[in-house]
mmCIF file of C-alpha atoms and ligand atoms in Angstrom:
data_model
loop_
_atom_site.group_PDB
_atom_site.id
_atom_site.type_symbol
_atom_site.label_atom_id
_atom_site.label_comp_id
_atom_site.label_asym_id
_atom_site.label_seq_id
_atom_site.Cartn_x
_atom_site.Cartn_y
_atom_site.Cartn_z
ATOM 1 C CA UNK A 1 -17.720 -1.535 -3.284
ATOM 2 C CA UNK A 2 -17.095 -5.582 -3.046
ATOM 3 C CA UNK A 3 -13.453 -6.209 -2.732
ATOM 4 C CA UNK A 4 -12.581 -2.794 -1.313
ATOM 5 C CA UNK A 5 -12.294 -1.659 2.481
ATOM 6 C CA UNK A 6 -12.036 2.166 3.251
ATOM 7 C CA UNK A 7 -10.227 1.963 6.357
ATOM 8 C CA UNK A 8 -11.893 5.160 8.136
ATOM 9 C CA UNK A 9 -10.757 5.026 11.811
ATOM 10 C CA UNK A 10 -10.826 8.368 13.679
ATOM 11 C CA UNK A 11 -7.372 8.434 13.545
ATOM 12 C CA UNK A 12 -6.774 7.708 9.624
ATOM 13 C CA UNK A 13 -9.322 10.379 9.066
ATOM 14 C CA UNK A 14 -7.445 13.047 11.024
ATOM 15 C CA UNK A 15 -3.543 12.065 9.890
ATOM 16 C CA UNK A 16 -5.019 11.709 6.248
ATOM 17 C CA UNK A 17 -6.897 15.177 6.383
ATOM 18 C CA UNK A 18 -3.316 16.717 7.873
ATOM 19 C CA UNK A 19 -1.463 15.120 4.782
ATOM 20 C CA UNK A 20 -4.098 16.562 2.782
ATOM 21 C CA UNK A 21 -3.138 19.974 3.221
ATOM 22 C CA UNK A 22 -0.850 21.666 1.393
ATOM 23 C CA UNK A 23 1.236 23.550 4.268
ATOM 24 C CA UNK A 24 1.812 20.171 5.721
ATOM 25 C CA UNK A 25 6.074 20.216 5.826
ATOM 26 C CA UNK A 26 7.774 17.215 3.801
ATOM 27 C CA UNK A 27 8.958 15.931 7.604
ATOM 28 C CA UNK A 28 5.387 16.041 8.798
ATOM 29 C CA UNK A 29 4.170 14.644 5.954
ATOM 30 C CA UNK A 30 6.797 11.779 5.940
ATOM 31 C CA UNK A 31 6.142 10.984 9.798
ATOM 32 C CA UNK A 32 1.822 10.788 9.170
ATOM 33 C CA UNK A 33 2.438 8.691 6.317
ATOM 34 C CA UNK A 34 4.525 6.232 7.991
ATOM 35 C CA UNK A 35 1.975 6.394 11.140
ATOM 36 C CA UNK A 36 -1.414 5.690 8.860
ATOM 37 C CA UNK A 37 0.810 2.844 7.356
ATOM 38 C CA UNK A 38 1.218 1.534 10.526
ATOM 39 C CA UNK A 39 -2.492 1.561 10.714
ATOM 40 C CA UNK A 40 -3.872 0.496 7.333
ATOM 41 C CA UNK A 41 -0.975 -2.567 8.098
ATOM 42 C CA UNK A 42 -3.049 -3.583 10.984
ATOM 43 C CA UNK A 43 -6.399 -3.973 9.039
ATOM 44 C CA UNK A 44 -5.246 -5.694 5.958
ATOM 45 C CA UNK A 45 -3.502 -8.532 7.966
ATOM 46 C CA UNK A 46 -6.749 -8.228 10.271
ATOM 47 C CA UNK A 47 -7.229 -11.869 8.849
ATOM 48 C CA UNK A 48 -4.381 -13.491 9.168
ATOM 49 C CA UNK A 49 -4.363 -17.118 10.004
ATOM 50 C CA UNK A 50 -3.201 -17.966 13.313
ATOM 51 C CA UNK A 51 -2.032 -21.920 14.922
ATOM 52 C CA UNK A 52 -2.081 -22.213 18.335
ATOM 53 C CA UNK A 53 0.980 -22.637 21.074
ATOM 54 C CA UNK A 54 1.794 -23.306 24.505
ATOM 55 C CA UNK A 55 3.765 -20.960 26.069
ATOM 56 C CA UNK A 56 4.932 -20.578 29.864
ATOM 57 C CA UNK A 57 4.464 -17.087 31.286
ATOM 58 C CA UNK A 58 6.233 -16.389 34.583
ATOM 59 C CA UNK A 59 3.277 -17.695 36.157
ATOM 60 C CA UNK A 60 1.735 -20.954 34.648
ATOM 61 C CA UNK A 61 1.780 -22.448 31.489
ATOM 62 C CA UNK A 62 -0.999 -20.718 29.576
ATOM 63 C CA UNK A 63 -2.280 -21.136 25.548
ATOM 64 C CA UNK A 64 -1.368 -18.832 23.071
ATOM 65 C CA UNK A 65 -1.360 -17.964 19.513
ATOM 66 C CA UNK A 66 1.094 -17.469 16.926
ATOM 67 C CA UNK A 67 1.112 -16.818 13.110
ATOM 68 C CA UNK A 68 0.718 -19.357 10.546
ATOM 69 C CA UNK A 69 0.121 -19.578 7.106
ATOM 70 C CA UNK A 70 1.953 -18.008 4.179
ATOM 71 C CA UNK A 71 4.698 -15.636 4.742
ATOM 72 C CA UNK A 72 4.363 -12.166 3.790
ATOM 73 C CA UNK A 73 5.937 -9.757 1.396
ATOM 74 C CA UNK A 74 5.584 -5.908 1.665
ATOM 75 C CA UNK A 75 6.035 -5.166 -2.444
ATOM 76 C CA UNK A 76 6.326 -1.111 -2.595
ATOM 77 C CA UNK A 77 6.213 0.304 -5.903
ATOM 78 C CA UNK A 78 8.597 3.025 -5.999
ATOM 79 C CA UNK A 79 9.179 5.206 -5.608
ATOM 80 C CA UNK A 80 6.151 6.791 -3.314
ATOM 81 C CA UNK A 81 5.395 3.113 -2.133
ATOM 82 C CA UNK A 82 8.596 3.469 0.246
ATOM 83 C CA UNK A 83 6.886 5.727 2.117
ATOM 84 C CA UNK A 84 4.175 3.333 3.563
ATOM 85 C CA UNK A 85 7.162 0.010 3.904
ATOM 86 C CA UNK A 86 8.755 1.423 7.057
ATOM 87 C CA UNK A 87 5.045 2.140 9.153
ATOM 88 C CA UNK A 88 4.359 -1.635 7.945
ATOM 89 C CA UNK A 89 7.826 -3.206 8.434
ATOM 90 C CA UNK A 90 7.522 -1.818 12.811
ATOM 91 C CA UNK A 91 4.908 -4.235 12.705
ATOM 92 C CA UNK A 92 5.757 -7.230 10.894
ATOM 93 C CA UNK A 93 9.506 -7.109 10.992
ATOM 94 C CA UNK A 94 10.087 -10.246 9.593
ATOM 95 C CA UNK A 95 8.395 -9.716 6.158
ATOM 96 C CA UNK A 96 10.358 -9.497 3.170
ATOM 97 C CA UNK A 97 10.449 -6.601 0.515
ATOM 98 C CA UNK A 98 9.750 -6.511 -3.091
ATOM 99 C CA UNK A 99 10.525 -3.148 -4.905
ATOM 100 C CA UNK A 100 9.292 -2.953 -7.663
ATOM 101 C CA UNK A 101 9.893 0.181 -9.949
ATOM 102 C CA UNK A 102 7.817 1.752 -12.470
ATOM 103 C CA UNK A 103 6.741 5.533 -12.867
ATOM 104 C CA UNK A 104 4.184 6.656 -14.899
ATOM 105 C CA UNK A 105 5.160 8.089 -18.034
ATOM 106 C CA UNK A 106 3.930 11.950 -17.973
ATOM 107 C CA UNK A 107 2.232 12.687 -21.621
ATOM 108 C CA UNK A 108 0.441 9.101 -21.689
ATOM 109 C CA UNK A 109 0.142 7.949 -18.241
ATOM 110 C CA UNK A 110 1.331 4.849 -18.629
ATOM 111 C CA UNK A 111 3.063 2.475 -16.548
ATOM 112 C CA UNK A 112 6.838 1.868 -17.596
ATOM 113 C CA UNK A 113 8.723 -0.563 -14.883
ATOM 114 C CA UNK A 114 12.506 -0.219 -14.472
ATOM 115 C CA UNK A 115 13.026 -2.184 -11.555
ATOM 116 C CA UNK A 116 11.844 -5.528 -9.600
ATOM 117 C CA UNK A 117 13.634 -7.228 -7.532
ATOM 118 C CA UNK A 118 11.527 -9.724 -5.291
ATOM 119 C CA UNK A 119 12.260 -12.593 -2.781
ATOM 120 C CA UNK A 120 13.170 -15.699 -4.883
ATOM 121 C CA UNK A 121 10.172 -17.847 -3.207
ATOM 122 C CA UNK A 122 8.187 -14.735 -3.562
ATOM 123 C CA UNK A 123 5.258 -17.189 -5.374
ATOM 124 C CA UNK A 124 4.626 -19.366 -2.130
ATOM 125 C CA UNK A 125 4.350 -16.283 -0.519
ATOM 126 C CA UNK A 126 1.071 -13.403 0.347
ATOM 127 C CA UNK A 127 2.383 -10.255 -1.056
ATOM 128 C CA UNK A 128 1.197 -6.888 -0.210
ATOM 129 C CA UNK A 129 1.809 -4.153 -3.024
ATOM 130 C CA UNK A 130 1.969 -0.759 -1.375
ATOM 131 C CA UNK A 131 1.402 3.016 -3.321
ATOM 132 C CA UNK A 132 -0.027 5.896 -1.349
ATOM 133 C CA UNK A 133 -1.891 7.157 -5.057
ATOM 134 C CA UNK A 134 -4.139 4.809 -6.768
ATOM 135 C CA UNK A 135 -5.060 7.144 -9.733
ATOM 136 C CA UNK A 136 -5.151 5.821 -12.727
ATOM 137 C CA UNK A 137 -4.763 2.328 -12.219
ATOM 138 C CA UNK A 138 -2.259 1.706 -14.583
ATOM 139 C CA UNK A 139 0.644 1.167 -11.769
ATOM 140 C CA UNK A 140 -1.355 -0.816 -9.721
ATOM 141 C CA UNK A 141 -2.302 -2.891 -12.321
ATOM 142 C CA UNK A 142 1.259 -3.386 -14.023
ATOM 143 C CA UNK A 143 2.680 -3.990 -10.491
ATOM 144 C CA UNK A 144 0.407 -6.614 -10.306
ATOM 145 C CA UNK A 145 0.813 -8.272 -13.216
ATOM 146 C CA UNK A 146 4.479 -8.387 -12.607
ATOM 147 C CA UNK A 147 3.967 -10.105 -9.469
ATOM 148 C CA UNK A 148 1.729 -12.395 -10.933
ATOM 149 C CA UNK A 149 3.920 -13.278 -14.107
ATOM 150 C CA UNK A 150 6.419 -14.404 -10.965
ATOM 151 C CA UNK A 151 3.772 -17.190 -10.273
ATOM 152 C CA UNK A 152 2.147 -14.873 -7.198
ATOM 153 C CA UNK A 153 -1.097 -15.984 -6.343
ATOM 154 C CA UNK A 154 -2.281 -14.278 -3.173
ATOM 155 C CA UNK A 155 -2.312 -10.537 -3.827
ATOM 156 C CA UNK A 156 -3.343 -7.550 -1.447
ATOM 157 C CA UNK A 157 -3.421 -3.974 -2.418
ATOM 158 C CA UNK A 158 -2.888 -1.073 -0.498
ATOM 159 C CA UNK A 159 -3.367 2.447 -0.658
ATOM 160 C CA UNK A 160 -4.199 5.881 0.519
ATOM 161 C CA UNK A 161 -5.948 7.393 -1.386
ATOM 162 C CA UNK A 162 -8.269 6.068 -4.683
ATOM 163 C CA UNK A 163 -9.840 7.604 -7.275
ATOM 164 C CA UNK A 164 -13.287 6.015 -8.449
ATOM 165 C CA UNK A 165 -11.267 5.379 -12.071
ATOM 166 C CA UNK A 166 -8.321 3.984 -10.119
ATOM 167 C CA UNK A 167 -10.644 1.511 -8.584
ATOM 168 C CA UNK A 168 -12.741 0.397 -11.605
ATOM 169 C CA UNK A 169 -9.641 -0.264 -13.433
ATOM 170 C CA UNK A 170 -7.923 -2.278 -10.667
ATOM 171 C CA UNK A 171 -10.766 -4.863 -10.477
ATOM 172 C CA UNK A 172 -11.357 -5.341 -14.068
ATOM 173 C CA UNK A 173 -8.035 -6.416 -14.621
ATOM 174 C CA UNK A 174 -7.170 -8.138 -11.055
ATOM 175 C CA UNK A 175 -11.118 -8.806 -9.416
ATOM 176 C CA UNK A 176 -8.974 -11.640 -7.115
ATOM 177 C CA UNK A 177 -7.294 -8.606 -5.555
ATOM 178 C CA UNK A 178 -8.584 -7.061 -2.345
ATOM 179 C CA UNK A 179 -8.053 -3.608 -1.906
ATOM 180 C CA UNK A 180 -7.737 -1.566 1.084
ATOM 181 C CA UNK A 181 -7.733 2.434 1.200
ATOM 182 C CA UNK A 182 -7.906 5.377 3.869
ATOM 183 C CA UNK A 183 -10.469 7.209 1.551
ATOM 184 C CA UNK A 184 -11.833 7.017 -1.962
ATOM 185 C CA UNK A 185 -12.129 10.699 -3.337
ATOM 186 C CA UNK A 186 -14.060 12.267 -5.909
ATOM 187 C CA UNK A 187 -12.771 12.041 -9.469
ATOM 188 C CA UNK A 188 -9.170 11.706 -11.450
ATOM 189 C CA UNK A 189 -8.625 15.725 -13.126
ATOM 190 C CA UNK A 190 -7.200 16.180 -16.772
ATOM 191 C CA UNK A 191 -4.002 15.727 -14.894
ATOM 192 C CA UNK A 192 -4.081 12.180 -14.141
ATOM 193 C CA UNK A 193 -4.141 13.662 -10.698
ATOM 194 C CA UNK A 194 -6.897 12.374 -7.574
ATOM 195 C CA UNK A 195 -8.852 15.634 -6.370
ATOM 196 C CA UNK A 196 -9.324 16.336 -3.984
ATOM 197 C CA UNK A 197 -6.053 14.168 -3.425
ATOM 198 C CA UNK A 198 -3.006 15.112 -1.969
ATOM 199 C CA UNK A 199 -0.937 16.130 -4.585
ATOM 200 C CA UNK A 200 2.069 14.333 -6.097
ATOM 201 C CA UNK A 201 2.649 12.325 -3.053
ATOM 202 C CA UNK A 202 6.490 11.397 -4.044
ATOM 203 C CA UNK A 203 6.915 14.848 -4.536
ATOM 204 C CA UNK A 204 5.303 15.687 -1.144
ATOM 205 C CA UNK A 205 7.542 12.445 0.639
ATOM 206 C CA UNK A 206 10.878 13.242 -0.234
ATOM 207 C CA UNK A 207 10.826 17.722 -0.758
ATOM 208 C CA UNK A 208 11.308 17.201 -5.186
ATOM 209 C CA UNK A 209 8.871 20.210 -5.695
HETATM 210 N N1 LIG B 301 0.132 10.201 -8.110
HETATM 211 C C1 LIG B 301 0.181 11.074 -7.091
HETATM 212 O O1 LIG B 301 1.186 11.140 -6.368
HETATM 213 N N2 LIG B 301 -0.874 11.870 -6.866
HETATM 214 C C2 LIG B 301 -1.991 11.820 -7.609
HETATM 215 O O2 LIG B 301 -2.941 12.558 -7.342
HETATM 216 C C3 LIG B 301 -2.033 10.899 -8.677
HETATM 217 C C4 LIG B 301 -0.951 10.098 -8.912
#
């Protein structure tokens, strides 16, 4: 699938099949979450840009490397995005944070937003929109064009789990944004729901059900 990487390290494989199951506790499902987020954080800013520095360790001076390029924005869309901001934020503290809130309305599946609230230079900036459920689409999408109405040019998306659907509907609307994943299941059920999935993962976060 161009544009999308299924991030399937050992490790991603194992926390994500934990998460998976249903017995999982809302505290042990909180705590995986925020460790895969760690890890899919580590693979989509695999390509940052870096400048290079000189540095003086205790021993000589010695070349090093630093970040450059466009600051970054974590943009979760709530309210299951919060879940994967803290895992990302212990590794690059100094991002900033765009919620941005829309649910999806239950008979038609639709995206309805009632919240944003981004950095003001949020346009200069490479945002990364987080949701652990890319069913649908219709989130994803809306979040994005949000972000792009805002003057937002360099987009990343990231997810746990997609559905095929989810996908398909992503790129035809946004094909500029890359997408990154832990696993692309099987289908979207009459539900709106990703099966095998996980469930509702809000639900499943913060003990509503
Ligand atoms: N949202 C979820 O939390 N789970 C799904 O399976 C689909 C949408």
């Amino acid at each position: 699938m161009p544009g999308v990487t299924v991030v399937d390290h050992p490790l991603v494989r194992h926390k994500l099949t934990l998460m998976r199951n249903r017995d999982t506790s809302t505290a042990q499902f909180r705590r995986l979450l925020r460790e895969i987020s760690t890890l899919l954080c580590y693979e989509v800013t695999r390509d940052l840009p870096l400048e290079p520095v000189s540095i003086q360790t205790p021993v000589e001076p010695a070349e090093g490397a630093r970040l450059a390029g466009k600051k970054l924005v974590l943009a979760p869309i709530l309210r299951a995005g919060v879940g994967l901001l803290e895992g990302m934020l212990d590794l690059i503290p100094a991002a900033r944070v765009a919620h941005i809130g829309l649910y999806r309305d239950p008979e038609t599946l639709v995206a309805v937003e009632y919240y944003f609230k981004a950095p003001l230079d949020v346009a200069d900036r490479l945002v990364i929109v987080v949701d652990p459920m890319l069913a649908t689409g219709n989130t994803a999408v809306a979040a994005l064009e949000r972000l792009k109405e805002r003057g937002v040019t360099d987009l990343r998306f990231v997810c746990l789990v997609a559905s095929p659907e989810g996908i398909e509907r992503l790129k035809a609307f946004h094909p500029d944004v890359p997408v990154w994943t832990a696993a692309v299941d099987r289908q979207l059920n009459e539900h709106g729901y990703i099966a095998p999935g996980l469930g509702d993962a809000g639900d499943r976060l913060f003990g509503t059900r």
